[in-house]
Amino acid sequence: MKIKCGFEWHVQIDSGKLFCRCESEIKENKDFKEIERYIRPSFGETGKIDASAEFEGQKMKTIVYKLFDDTDCLVDIDEEPPHEIDNKALSVGVEMSYALNSYLLKNLIFMRKTIADGSNTTGFQRTAVLALNGAFKFKDKTITIDTISLEEDSARKDSEDENKAVYFLDRIGIPLIEIATGIIETDENEAKEIAMEFGKFTRLFSVKRGIGTIRQDVNLSIEGGKRVELKGFQNIREMDKVILNEAERQKNLIKMKENFSYLIDNLSKDAYSVKEILSHSDSNLAINAIKEGKEIIGMPLPGFKRSPW
């Protein structure tokens, strides 16, 4: 199926951690220490509190971090300022930028992306744009590279429930190269081939290998549809199937929209109170609205199945 898509590739660099001199290895043993934190939103440099941070803070969820002696330090738990950037990580980023024929920026300025789910002990991710306007060759196509960034990876999730989230800190701070492409007109099979070819390209550099070391986000849409981001591809073998499923979903939504347009044009203008009917439902939204004295109005929609009420 014809689609428009763009990739964001996140590649772990095989070096020390980005802002400290700890090892960047994923630990499988259970010899760890634990600390507990809570998300407490604070005012940013604009004088406002980030909406997502405020929302997460209201949950009062306990965040548990598991630390290992040889991969984690005070920088990782936000008890010490970041050190100088890892030279090897920077060198690999520069090498990849040149290989992709991109324009390397003269100054590297790290920014903060708000991360409010607890996967970053700081509450944000440090990221810097390294290069712009590159190109990646695939068969007879030239795929534009919009940005190449250097950033730190987040913590590795162990478990989560309503009251607590648990993370391992061995992954936090591992250097990532983020490469974002421009729009590509293609299909699901070629998109998979492009991703596989890029994976081969990364092996020319000092990057980590194995499941989870390259994560791919795919932004895609079809004609008449909206852009949807499919996050965190790790098993590239399933990429074409997932892309096709999303394209089919958008295609069906477009058909539904056309059907709804016809129904709306022929919609009855009659409206009725359904407060009494919904007072016996198990919908908290409806029950709370009724308790607050609000009215609930319903309209007949032709073409829909009759309500089980």
PDB file of C-alpha atoms in Angstrom:
ATOM      1  CA  MET A   1       0.000   0.000   0.000  1.00  0.00           C
ATOM      2  CA  LYS A   2       1.279   3.484  -0.859  1.00  0.00           C
ATOM      3  CA  ILE A   3       2.230   5.473   2.223  1.00  0.00           C
ATOM      4  CA  LYS A   4       4.168   8.531   3.292  1.00  0.00           C
ATOM      5  CA  CYS A   5       6.520   7.872   6.166  1.00  0.00           C
ATOM      6  CA  GLY A   6       9.501   9.196   8.055  1.00  0.00           C
ATOM      7  CA  PHE A   7      11.900   7.444  10.400  1.00  0.00           C
ATOM      8  CA  GLU A   8      13.495   8.355  13.699  1.00  0.00           C
ATOM      9  CA  TRP A   9      16.385   6.001  14.391  1.00  0.00           C
ATOM     10  CA  HIS A  10      17.862   5.816  17.898  1.00  0.00           C
ATOM     11  CA  VAL A  11      21.219   4.035  17.953  1.00  0.00           C
ATOM     12  CA  GLN A  12      23.192   3.245  21.125  1.00  0.00           C
ATOM     13  CA  ILE A  13      26.865   4.200  20.840  1.00  0.00           C
ATOM     14  CA  ASP A  14      29.417   1.700  22.148  1.00  0.00           C
ATOM     15  CA  SER A  15      31.216   4.019  24.572  1.00  0.00           C
ATOM     16  CA  GLY A  16      31.000   5.068  28.192  1.00  0.00           C
ATOM     17  CA  LYS A  17      27.936   6.905  29.436  1.00  0.00           C
ATOM     18  CA  LEU A  18      27.406  10.347  27.959  1.00  0.00           C
ATOM     19  CA  PHE A  19      27.869  12.530  31.047  1.00  0.00           C
ATOM     20  CA  CYS A  20      29.871  10.338  33.437  1.00  0.00           C
ATOM     21  CA  ARG A  21      32.640   7.776  33.142  1.00  0.00           C
ATOM     22  CA  CYS A  22      30.566   4.732  34.142  1.00  0.00           C
ATOM     23  CA  GLU A  23      30.316   1.607  32.001  1.00  0.00           C
ATOM     24  CA  SER A  24      27.422   1.412  29.549  1.00  0.00           C
ATOM     25  CA  GLU A  25      26.511  -2.245  29.947  1.00  0.00           C
ATOM     26  CA  ILE A  26      23.101  -3.799  30.585  1.00  0.00           C
ATOM     27  CA  LYS A  27      23.278  -5.914  33.728  1.00  0.00           C
ATOM     28  CA  GLU A  28      21.451  -9.226  34.079  1.00  0.00           C
ATOM     29  CA  ASN A  29      22.426  -9.982  37.695  1.00  0.00           C
ATOM     30  CA  LYS A  30      20.293  -9.082  40.725  1.00  0.00           C
ATOM     31  CA  ASP A  31      22.999  -7.482  42.876  1.00  0.00           C
ATOM     32  CA  PHE A  32      21.588  -3.961  43.076  1.00  0.00           C
ATOM     33  CA  LYS A  33      20.630  -1.168  45.452  1.00  0.00           C
ATOM     34  CA  GLU A  34      17.328   0.704  45.503  1.00  0.00           C
ATOM     35  CA  ILE A  35      16.270   4.310  45.961  1.00  0.00           C
ATOM     36  CA  GLU A  36      12.760   5.785  45.904  1.00  0.00           C
ATOM     37  CA  ARG A  37      11.634   9.042  44.355  1.00  0.00           C
ATOM     38  CA  TYR A  38       8.419  10.927  43.654  1.00  0.00           C
ATOM     39  CA  ILE A  39       7.607  13.209  40.740  1.00  0.00           C
ATOM     40  CA  ARG A  40       7.351  16.792  41.988  1.00  0.00           C
ATOM     41  CA  PRO A  41       6.613  19.259  39.182  1.00  0.00           C
ATOM     42  CA  SER A  42       8.344  22.645  39.377  1.00  0.00           C
ATOM     43  CA  PHE A  43       8.290  25.883  37.410  1.00  0.00           C
ATOM     44  CA  GLY A  44      10.333  25.920  34.205  1.00  0.00           C
ATOM     45  CA  GLU A  45      12.347  28.788  32.756  1.00  0.00           C
ATOM     46  CA  THR A  46       9.153  30.235  31.234  1.00  0.00           C
ATOM     47  CA  GLY A  47       7.607  30.494  34.694  1.00  0.00           C
ATOM     48  CA  LYS A  48       5.058  27.768  33.968  1.00  0.00           C
ATOM     49  CA  ILE A  49       4.647  24.168  35.091  1.00  0.00           C
ATOM     50  CA  ASP A  50       4.696  21.600  32.288  1.00  0.00           C
ATOM     51  CA  ALA A  51       1.210  20.107  31.894  1.00  0.00           C
ATOM     52  CA  SER A  52       2.433  16.511  31.555  1.00  0.00           C
ATOM     53  CA  ALA A  53       4.667  16.835  34.629  1.00  0.00           C
ATOM     54  CA  GLU A  54       1.792  18.298  36.646  1.00  0.00           C
ATOM     55  CA  PHE A  55      -0.495  15.452  35.558  1.00  0.00           C
ATOM     56  CA  GLU A  56       2.049  12.770  36.517  1.00  0.00           C
ATOM     57  CA  GLY A  57       2.806  14.510  39.810  1.00  0.00           C
ATOM     58  CA  GLN A  58      -0.851  14.369  40.832  1.00  0.00           C
ATOM     59  CA  LYS A  59      -0.697  10.572  40.741  1.00  0.00           C
ATOM     60  CA  MET A  60       1.793  10.546  43.662  1.00  0.00           C
ATOM     61  CA  LYS A  61       3.293   7.396  42.176  1.00  0.00           C
ATOM     62  CA  THR A  62       6.383   5.925  43.837  1.00  0.00           C
ATOM     63  CA  ILE A  63       9.354   5.624  41.466  1.00  0.00           C
ATOM     64  CA  VAL A  64      11.889   2.935  42.434  1.00  0.00           C
ATOM     65  CA  TYR A  65      15.345   2.940  40.848  1.00  0.00           C
ATOM     66  CA  LYS A  66      17.633  -0.093  40.926  1.00  0.00           C
ATOM     67  CA  LEU A  67      21.344   0.776  40.822  1.00  0.00           C
ATOM     68  CA  PHE A  68      24.442  -1.267  40.026  1.00  0.00           C
ATOM     69  CA  ASP A  69      27.864  -0.367  41.458  1.00  0.00           C
ATOM     70  CA  ASP A  70      29.796  -0.465  38.177  1.00  0.00           C
ATOM     71  CA  THR A  71      27.265   1.172  35.833  1.00  0.00           C
ATOM     72  CA  ASP A  72      25.614   3.841  37.980  1.00  0.00           C
ATOM     73  CA  CYS A  73      26.848   6.851  39.936  1.00  0.00           C
ATOM     74  CA  LEU A  74      25.622  10.103  41.488  1.00  0.00           C
ATOM     75  CA  VAL A  75      25.172  11.664  38.034  1.00  0.00           C
ATOM     76  CA  ASP A  76      22.699   8.921  37.107  1.00  0.00           C
ATOM     77  CA  ILE A  77      20.538   9.562  40.168  1.00  0.00           C
ATOM     78  CA  ASP A  78      20.701  13.364  39.717  1.00  0.00           C
ATOM     79  CA  GLU A  79      22.748  13.965  42.870  1.00  0.00           C
ATOM     80  CA  GLU A  80      25.749  15.371  40.964  1.00  0.00           C
ATOM     81  CA  PRO A  81      26.042  17.706  37.947  1.00  0.00           C
ATOM     82  CA  PRO A  82      26.824  16.108  34.571  1.00  0.00           C
ATOM     83  CA  HIS A  83      30.516  15.748  33.702  1.00  0.00           C
ATOM     84  CA  GLU A  84      32.203  16.552  30.401  1.00  0.00           C
ATOM     85  CA  ILE A  85      30.668  14.836  27.407  1.00  0.00           C
ATOM     86  CA  ASP A  86      32.177  11.457  26.498  1.00  0.00           C
ATOM     87  CA  ASN A  87      34.730  12.066  23.719  1.00  0.00           C
ATOM     88  CA  LYS A  88      34.191   8.733  21.982  1.00  0.00           C
ATOM     89  CA  ALA A  89      30.425   9.254  21.831  1.00  0.00           C
ATOM     90  CA  LEU A  90      30.949  12.687  20.291  1.00  0.00           C
ATOM     91  CA  SER A  91      33.467  11.310  17.773  1.00  0.00           C
ATOM     92  CA  VAL A  92      31.065   8.572  16.626  1.00  0.00           C
ATOM     93  CA  GLY A  93      28.312  11.162  16.211  1.00  0.00           C
ATOM     94  CA  VAL A  94      30.593  13.355  14.097  1.00  0.00           C
ATOM     95  CA  GLU A  95      31.681  10.378  11.957  1.00  0.00           C
ATOM     96  CA  MET A  96      28.072   9.367  11.257  1.00  0.00           C
ATOM     97  CA  SER A  97      27.159  12.966  10.441  1.00  0.00           C
ATOM     98  CA  TYR A  98      29.946  13.229   7.865  1.00  0.00           C
ATOM     99  CA  ALA A  99      29.062   9.815   6.403  1.00  0.00           C
ATOM    100  CA  LEU A 100      25.493  11.063   5.881  1.00  0.00           C
ATOM    101  CA  ASN A 101      26.755  14.203   4.095  1.00  0.00           C
ATOM    102  CA  SER A 102      25.164  16.462   6.687  1.00  0.00           C
ATOM    103  CA  TYR A 103      26.064  19.971   7.812  1.00  0.00           C
ATOM    104  CA  LEU A 104      27.853  19.739  11.158  1.00  0.00           C
ATOM    105  CA  LEU A 105      26.944  22.541  13.575  1.00  0.00           C
ATOM    106  CA  LYS A 106      29.814  24.549  15.049  1.00  0.00           C
ATOM    107  CA  ASN A 107      28.381  24.611  18.568  1.00  0.00           C
ATOM    108  CA  LEU A 108      26.821  21.740  20.503  1.00  0.00           C
ATOM    109  CA  ILE A 109      24.122  23.023  22.872  1.00  0.00           C
ATOM    110  CA  PHE A 110      22.278  20.520  25.052  1.00  0.00           C
ATOM    111  CA  MET A 111      18.574  21.097  25.568  1.00  0.00           C
ATOM    112  CA  ARG A 112      16.086  19.508  27.941  1.00  0.00           C
ATOM    113  CA  LYS A 113      13.128  17.419  26.797  1.00  0.00           C
ATOM    114  CA  THR A 114      10.615  16.979  29.598  1.00  0.00           C
ATOM    115  CA  ILE A 115      10.187  13.307  30.585  1.00  0.00           C
ATOM    116  CA  ALA A 116       7.487  12.943  33.223  1.00  0.00           C
ATOM    117  CA  ASP A 117       7.011   9.178  33.530  1.00  0.00           C
ATOM    118  CA  GLY A 118       9.953   8.565  35.872  1.00  0.00           C
ATOM    119  CA  SER A 119      12.238   6.994  33.265  1.00  0.00           C
ATOM    120  CA  ASN A 120      14.680   9.884  33.728  1.00  0.00           C
ATOM    121  CA  THR A 121      15.803  10.704  37.261  1.00  0.00           C
ATOM    122  CA  THR A 122      16.196  14.370  36.300  1.00  0.00           C
ATOM    123  CA  GLY A 123      12.696  14.683  34.849  1.00  0.00           C
ATOM    124  CA  PHE A 124      14.153  15.520  31.449  1.00  0.00           C
ATOM    125  CA  GLN A 125      16.356  14.108  28.683  1.00  0.00           C
ATOM    126  CA  ARG A 126      19.493  15.955  27.610  1.00  0.00           C
ATOM    127  CA  THR A 127      19.701  16.197  23.820  1.00  0.00           C
ATOM    128  CA  ALA A 128      21.714  18.310  21.368  1.00  0.00           C
ATOM    129  CA  VAL A 129      21.369  18.796  17.618  1.00  0.00           C
ATOM    130  CA  LEU A 130      24.665  17.725  16.061  1.00  0.00           C
ATOM    131  CA  ALA A 131      24.070  18.105  12.318  1.00  0.00           C
ATOM    132  CA  LEU A 132      21.436  19.045   9.724  1.00  0.00           C
ATOM    133  CA  ASN A 133      20.445  18.422   6.113  1.00  0.00           C
ATOM    134  CA  GLY A 134      22.054  15.077   5.343  1.00  0.00           C
ATOM    135  CA  ALA A 135      21.235  12.327   2.861  1.00  0.00           C
ATOM    136  CA  PHE A 136      21.062   8.531   2.924  1.00  0.00           C
ATOM    137  CA  LYS A 137      21.261   6.565  -0.312  1.00  0.00           C
ATOM    138  CA  PHE A 138      18.917   3.624  -0.860  1.00  0.00           C
ATOM    139  CA  LYS A 139      18.827   2.062  -4.337  1.00  0.00           C
ATOM    140  CA  ASP A 140      17.744   4.880  -6.660  1.00  0.00           C
ATOM    141  CA  LYS A 141      16.356   7.018  -3.834  1.00  0.00           C
ATOM    142  CA  THR A 142      17.970   9.777  -1.835  1.00  0.00           C
ATOM    143  CA  ILE A 143      16.436   9.898   1.627  1.00  0.00           C
ATOM    144  CA  THR A 144      16.798  13.290   3.256  1.00  0.00           C
ATOM    145  CA  ILE A 145      18.144  13.451   6.802  1.00  0.00           C
ATOM    146  CA  ASP A 146      16.601  16.417   8.618  1.00  0.00           C
ATOM    147  CA  THR A 147      18.483  16.249  11.923  1.00  0.00           C
ATOM    148  CA  ILE A 148      21.151  14.211  13.672  1.00  0.00           C
ATOM    149  CA  SER A 149      21.152  14.557  17.466  1.00  0.00           C
ATOM    150  CA  LEU A 150      23.246  13.283  20.341  1.00  0.00           C
ATOM    151  CA  GLU A 151      21.272  12.411  23.468  1.00  0.00           C
ATOM    152  CA  GLU A 152      21.171  10.215  26.557  1.00  0.00           C
ATOM    153  CA  ASP A 153      19.105   7.046  26.854  1.00  0.00           C
ATOM    154  CA  SER A 154      16.426   6.623  29.526  1.00  0.00           C
ATOM    155  CA  ALA A 155      16.166   4.099  32.349  1.00  0.00           C
ATOM    156  CA  ARG A 156      15.089   0.527  31.618  1.00  0.00           C
ATOM    157  CA  LYS A 157      11.601  -0.323  32.927  1.00  0.00           C
ATOM    158  CA  ASP A 158      11.308  -3.379  35.175  1.00  0.00           C
ATOM    159  CA  SER A 159       7.637  -3.210  36.216  1.00  0.00           C
ATOM    160  CA  GLU A 160       4.761  -0.797  36.772  1.00  0.00           C
ATOM    161  CA  ASP A 161       1.333  -0.676  38.402  1.00  0.00           C
ATOM    162  CA  GLU A 162      -1.038   2.089  39.491  1.00  0.00           C
ATOM    163  CA  ASN A 163       1.022   3.051  42.535  1.00  0.00           C
ATOM    164  CA  LYS A 164       4.625   2.263  41.625  1.00  0.00           C
ATOM    165  CA  ALA A 165       7.031   2.158  38.677  1.00  0.00           C
ATOM    166  CA  VAL A 166      10.376   0.339  38.877  1.00  0.00           C
ATOM    167  CA  TYR A 167      13.373   1.095  36.652  1.00  0.00           C
ATOM    168  CA  PHE A 168      16.924  -0.207  36.236  1.00  0.00           C
ATOM    169  CA  LEU A 169      19.498   2.582  35.911  1.00  0.00           C
ATOM    170  CA  ASP A 170      22.091   0.597  33.934  1.00  0.00           C
ATOM    171  CA  ARG A 171      20.719   1.996  30.636  1.00  0.00           C
ATOM    172  CA  ILE A 172      20.244   5.594  31.709  1.00  0.00           C
ATOM    173  CA  GLY A 173      22.879   7.900  30.246  1.00  0.00           C
ATOM    174  CA  ILE A 174      24.016   5.556  27.458  1.00  0.00           C
ATOM    175  CA  PRO A 175      24.758   7.800  24.432  1.00  0.00           C
ATOM    176  CA  LEU A 176      22.246   7.712  21.592  1.00  0.00           C
ATOM    177  CA  ILE A 177      22.457   9.035  18.068  1.00  0.00           C
ATOM    178  CA  GLU A 178      18.997  10.105  16.902  1.00  0.00           C
ATOM    179  CA  ILE A 179      18.610  10.404  13.135  1.00  0.00           C
ATOM    180  CA  ALA A 180      15.364  11.865  11.771  1.00  0.00           C
ATOM    181  CA  THR A 181      14.534  11.556   8.077  1.00  0.00           C
ATOM    182  CA  GLY A 182      12.342  13.655   5.849  1.00  0.00           C
ATOM    183  CA  ILE A 183       9.141  12.390   4.225  1.00  0.00           C
ATOM    184  CA  ILE A 184       9.510   9.229   2.128  1.00  0.00           C
ATOM    185  CA  GLU A 185       6.888   8.126  -0.405  1.00  0.00           C
ATOM    186  CA  THR A 186       7.027   4.346  -0.358  1.00  0.00           C
ATOM    187  CA  ASP A 187       5.157   1.177   0.647  1.00  0.00           C
ATOM    188  CA  GLU A 188       5.375  -1.141   3.656  1.00  0.00           C
ATOM    189  CA  ASN A 189       7.875  -3.528   2.047  1.00  0.00           C
ATOM    190  CA  GLU A 190      10.298  -0.851   0.897  1.00  0.00           C
ATOM    191  CA  ALA A 191      10.040   0.900   4.276  1.00  0.00           C
ATOM    192  CA  LYS A 192      11.219  -2.319   5.898  1.00  0.00           C
ATOM    193  CA  GLU A 193      14.084  -2.585   3.391  1.00  0.00           C
ATOM    194  CA  ILE A 194      15.161   0.998   4.121  1.00  0.00           C
ATOM    195  CA  ALA A 195      15.232   0.292   7.852  1.00  0.00           C
ATOM    196  CA  MET A 196      17.273  -2.869   7.303  1.00  0.00           C
ATOM    197  CA  GLU A 197      19.735  -1.027   5.058  1.00  0.00           C
ATOM    198  CA  PHE A 198      20.167   1.659   7.696  1.00  0.00           C
ATOM    199  CA  GLY A 199      20.890  -1.043  10.274  1.00  0.00           C
ATOM    200  CA  LYS A 200      23.712  -2.285   8.041  1.00  0.00           C
ATOM    201  CA  PHE A 201      25.014   1.278   7.700  1.00  0.00           C
ATOM    202  CA  THR A 202      25.308   1.693  11.481  1.00  0.00           C
ATOM    203  CA  ARG A 203      27.592  -1.348  11.697  1.00  0.00           C
ATOM    204  CA  LEU A 204      30.319   0.712  10.035  1.00  0.00           C
ATOM    205  CA  PHE A 205      30.637   2.626  13.310  1.00  0.00           C
ATOM    206  CA  SER A 206      31.298   1.893  16.966  1.00  0.00           C
ATOM    207  CA  VAL A 207      27.705   1.208  18.016  1.00  0.00           C
ATOM    208  CA  LYS A 208      26.126  -1.459  20.172  1.00  0.00           C
ATOM    209  CA  ARG A 209      24.460  -4.499  18.628  1.00  0.00           C
ATOM    210  CA  GLY A 210      21.567  -6.726  19.592  1.00  0.00           C
ATOM    211  CA  ILE A 211      17.860  -6.362  20.378  1.00  0.00           C
ATOM    212  CA  GLY A 212      17.119  -2.967  21.914  1.00  0.00           C
ATOM    213  CA  THR A 213      20.317  -1.236  20.760  1.00  0.00           C
ATOM    214  CA  ILE A 214      18.548   0.293  17.739  1.00  0.00           C
ATOM    215  CA  ARG A 215      15.009   1.557  18.284  1.00  0.00           C
ATOM    216  CA  GLN A 216      12.989   2.986  15.440  1.00  0.00           C
ATOM    217  CA  ASP A 217       9.957   5.245  15.380  1.00  0.00           C
ATOM    218  CA  VAL A 218       7.935   5.382  12.161  1.00  0.00           C
ATOM    219  CA  ASN A 219       5.662   8.316  11.347  1.00  0.00           C
ATOM    220  CA  LEU A 220       3.238   7.357   8.602  1.00  0.00           C
ATOM    221  CA  SER A 221       0.072   8.406   6.856  1.00  0.00           C
ATOM    222  CA  ILE A 222      -1.901   7.494   3.759  1.00  0.00           C
ATOM    223  CA  GLU A 223      -3.720   9.804   1.360  1.00  0.00           C
ATOM    224  CA  GLY A 224      -6.554  11.443   3.257  1.00  0.00           C
ATOM    225  CA  GLY A 225      -5.278  10.166   6.619  1.00  0.00           C
ATOM    226  CA  LYS A 226      -3.451  11.753   9.534  1.00  0.00           C
ATOM    227  CA  ARG A 227       0.134  11.262  10.646  1.00  0.00           C
ATOM    228  CA  VAL A 228       0.510   8.546  13.291  1.00  0.00           C
ATOM    229  CA  GLU A 229       3.734   7.679  15.117  1.00  0.00           C
ATOM    230  CA  LEU A 230       4.542   4.000  15.642  1.00  0.00           C
ATOM    231  CA  LYS A 231       7.121   3.979  18.419  1.00  0.00           C
ATOM    232  CA  GLY A 232       9.856   1.635  19.500  1.00  0.00           C
ATOM    233  CA  PHE A 233      10.379  -0.900  16.717  1.00  0.00           C
ATOM    234  CA  GLN A 234      13.030  -3.352  17.887  1.00  0.00           C
ATOM    235  CA  ASN A 235      12.193  -6.410  15.790  1.00  0.00           C
ATOM    236  CA  ILE A 236      12.527  -5.099  12.257  1.00  0.00           C
ATOM    237  CA  ARG A 237      11.209  -8.344  10.750  1.00  0.00           C
ATOM    238  CA  GLU A 238       7.670  -7.377  11.755  1.00  0.00           C
ATOM    239  CA  MET A 239       7.869  -3.787  10.512  1.00  0.00           C
ATOM    240  CA  ASP A 240       6.059  -4.315   7.200  1.00  0.00           C
ATOM    241  CA  LYS A 241       3.145  -6.073   8.930  1.00  0.00           C
ATOM    242  CA  VAL A 242       2.750  -3.346  11.554  1.00  0.00           C
ATOM    243  CA  ILE A 243       2.928  -0.584   8.945  1.00  0.00           C
ATOM    244  CA  LEU A 244       0.346  -2.353   6.769  1.00  0.00           C
ATOM    245  CA  ASN A 245      -1.995  -2.794   9.751  1.00  0.00           C
ATOM    246  CA  GLU A 246      -1.789   0.923  10.538  1.00  0.00           C
ATOM    247  CA  ALA A 247      -2.312   1.882   6.889  1.00  0.00           C
ATOM    248  CA  GLU A 248      -5.382  -0.385   6.720  1.00  0.00           C
ATOM    249  CA  ARG A 249      -6.684   1.139   9.958  1.00  0.00           C
ATOM    250  CA  GLN A 250      -6.401   4.635   8.497  1.00  0.00           C
ATOM    251  CA  LYS A 251      -8.053   3.468   5.276  1.00  0.00           C
ATOM    252  CA  ASN A 252     -11.013   2.106   7.258  1.00  0.00           C
ATOM    253  CA  LEU A 253     -11.257   5.334   9.259  1.00  0.00           C
ATOM    254  CA  ILE A 254     -11.476   7.322   6.026  1.00  0.00           C
ATOM    255  CA  LYS A 255     -14.345   5.075   4.884  1.00  0.00           C
ATOM    256  CA  MET A 256     -16.073   5.595   8.233  1.00  0.00           C
ATOM    257  CA  LYS A 257     -15.645   9.352   7.863  1.00  0.00           C
ATOM    258  CA  GLU A 258     -17.346   9.233   4.462  1.00  0.00           C
ATOM    259  CA  ASN A 259     -20.226   7.216   5.924  1.00  0.00           C
ATOM    260  CA  PHE A 260     -20.549   9.604   8.864  1.00  0.00           C
ATOM    261  CA  SER A 261     -20.648  12.577   6.500  1.00  0.00           C
ATOM    262  CA  TYR A 262     -23.674  11.038   4.782  1.00  0.00           C
ATOM    263  CA  LEU A 263     -25.349  10.310   8.125  1.00  0.00           C
ATOM    264  CA  ILE A 264     -24.735  13.838   9.411  1.00  0.00           C
ATOM    265  CA  ASP A 265     -26.291  15.329   6.282  1.00  0.00           C
ATOM    266  CA  ASN A 266     -29.414  13.261   7.006  1.00  0.00           C
ATOM    267  CA  LEU A 267     -29.315  13.698  10.774  1.00  0.00           C
ATOM    268  CA  SER A 268     -32.543  14.267  12.653  1.00  0.00           C
ATOM    269  CA  LYS A 269     -32.716  17.566  14.507  1.00  0.00           C
ATOM    270  CA  ASP A 270     -34.685  15.974  17.361  1.00  0.00           C
ATOM    271  CA  ALA A 271     -32.918  15.781  20.728  1.00  0.00           C
ATOM    272  CA  TYR A 272     -34.000  13.998  23.897  1.00  0.00           C
ATOM    273  CA  SER A 273     -32.954  13.867  27.525  1.00  0.00           C
ATOM    274  CA  VAL A 274     -31.276  10.529  28.320  1.00  0.00           C
ATOM    275  CA  LYS A 275     -30.453  11.355  31.923  1.00  0.00           C
ATOM    276  CA  GLU A 276     -32.932   8.817  33.303  1.00  0.00           C
ATOM    277  CA  ILE A 277     -31.583   6.037  31.059  1.00  0.00           C
ATOM    278  CA  LEU A 278     -27.936   6.723  31.908  1.00  0.00           C
ATOM    279  CA  SER A 279     -28.667   6.975  35.634  1.00  0.00           C
ATOM    280  CA  HIS A 280     -28.750   3.154  35.628  1.00  0.00           C
ATOM    281  CA  SER A 281     -25.496   2.742  33.657  1.00  0.00           C
ATOM    282  CA  ASP A 282     -22.054   1.900  35.065  1.00  0.00           C
ATOM    283  CA  SER A 283     -20.430   4.912  33.392  1.00  0.00           C
ATOM    284  CA  ASN A 284     -18.670   7.053  36.004  1.00  0.00           C
ATOM    285  CA  LEU A 285     -18.673   9.957  33.557  1.00  0.00           C
ATOM    286  CA  ALA A 286     -22.467   9.864  33.234  1.00  0.00           C
ATOM    287  CA  ILE A 287     -23.142   9.181  36.942  1.00  0.00           C
ATOM    288  CA  ASN A 288     -20.876  12.037  38.081  1.00  0.00           C
ATOM    289  CA  ALA A 289     -22.470  14.424  35.578  1.00  0.00           C
ATOM    290  CA  ILE A 290     -25.933  13.540  36.889  1.00  0.00           C
ATOM    291  CA  LYS A 291     -24.795  14.059  40.496  1.00  0.00           C
ATOM    292  CA  GLU A 292     -23.529  17.509  39.522  1.00  0.00           C
ATOM    293  CA  GLY A 293     -26.970  18.345  38.130  1.00  0.00           C
ATOM    294  CA  LYS A 294     -25.911  18.387  34.490  1.00  0.00           C
ATOM    295  CA  GLU A 295     -28.240  17.501  31.641  1.00  0.00           C
ATOM    296  CA  ILE A 296     -27.407  14.681  29.176  1.00  0.00           C
ATOM    297  CA  ILE A 297     -28.827  15.026  25.686  1.00  0.00           C
ATOM    298  CA  GLY A 298     -29.077  12.288  23.050  1.00  0.00           C
ATOM    299  CA  MET A 299     -29.889  12.371  19.349  1.00  0.00           C
ATOM    300  CA  PRO A 300     -30.961   9.468  17.111  1.00  0.00           C
ATOM    301  CA  LEU A 301     -28.212   8.386  14.705  1.00  0.00           C
ATOM    302  CA  PRO A 302     -29.437   6.468  11.640  1.00  0.00           C
ATOM    303  CA  GLY A 303     -27.409   3.431  10.638  1.00  0.00           C
ATOM    304  CA  PHE A 304     -26.260   2.489  14.150  1.00  0.00           C
ATOM    305  CA  LYS A 305     -27.284  -0.580  16.095  1.00  0.00           C
ATOM    306  CA  ARG A 306     -29.902  -0.175  18.810  1.00  0.00           C
ATOM    307  CA  SER A 307     -28.517   0.400  22.300  1.00  0.00           C
ATOM    308  CA  PRO A 308     -28.684  -2.637  24.654  1.00  0.00           C
ATOM    309  CA  TRP A 309     -30.311  -0.333  27.225  1.00  0.00           C
TER     310      TRP A 309
END
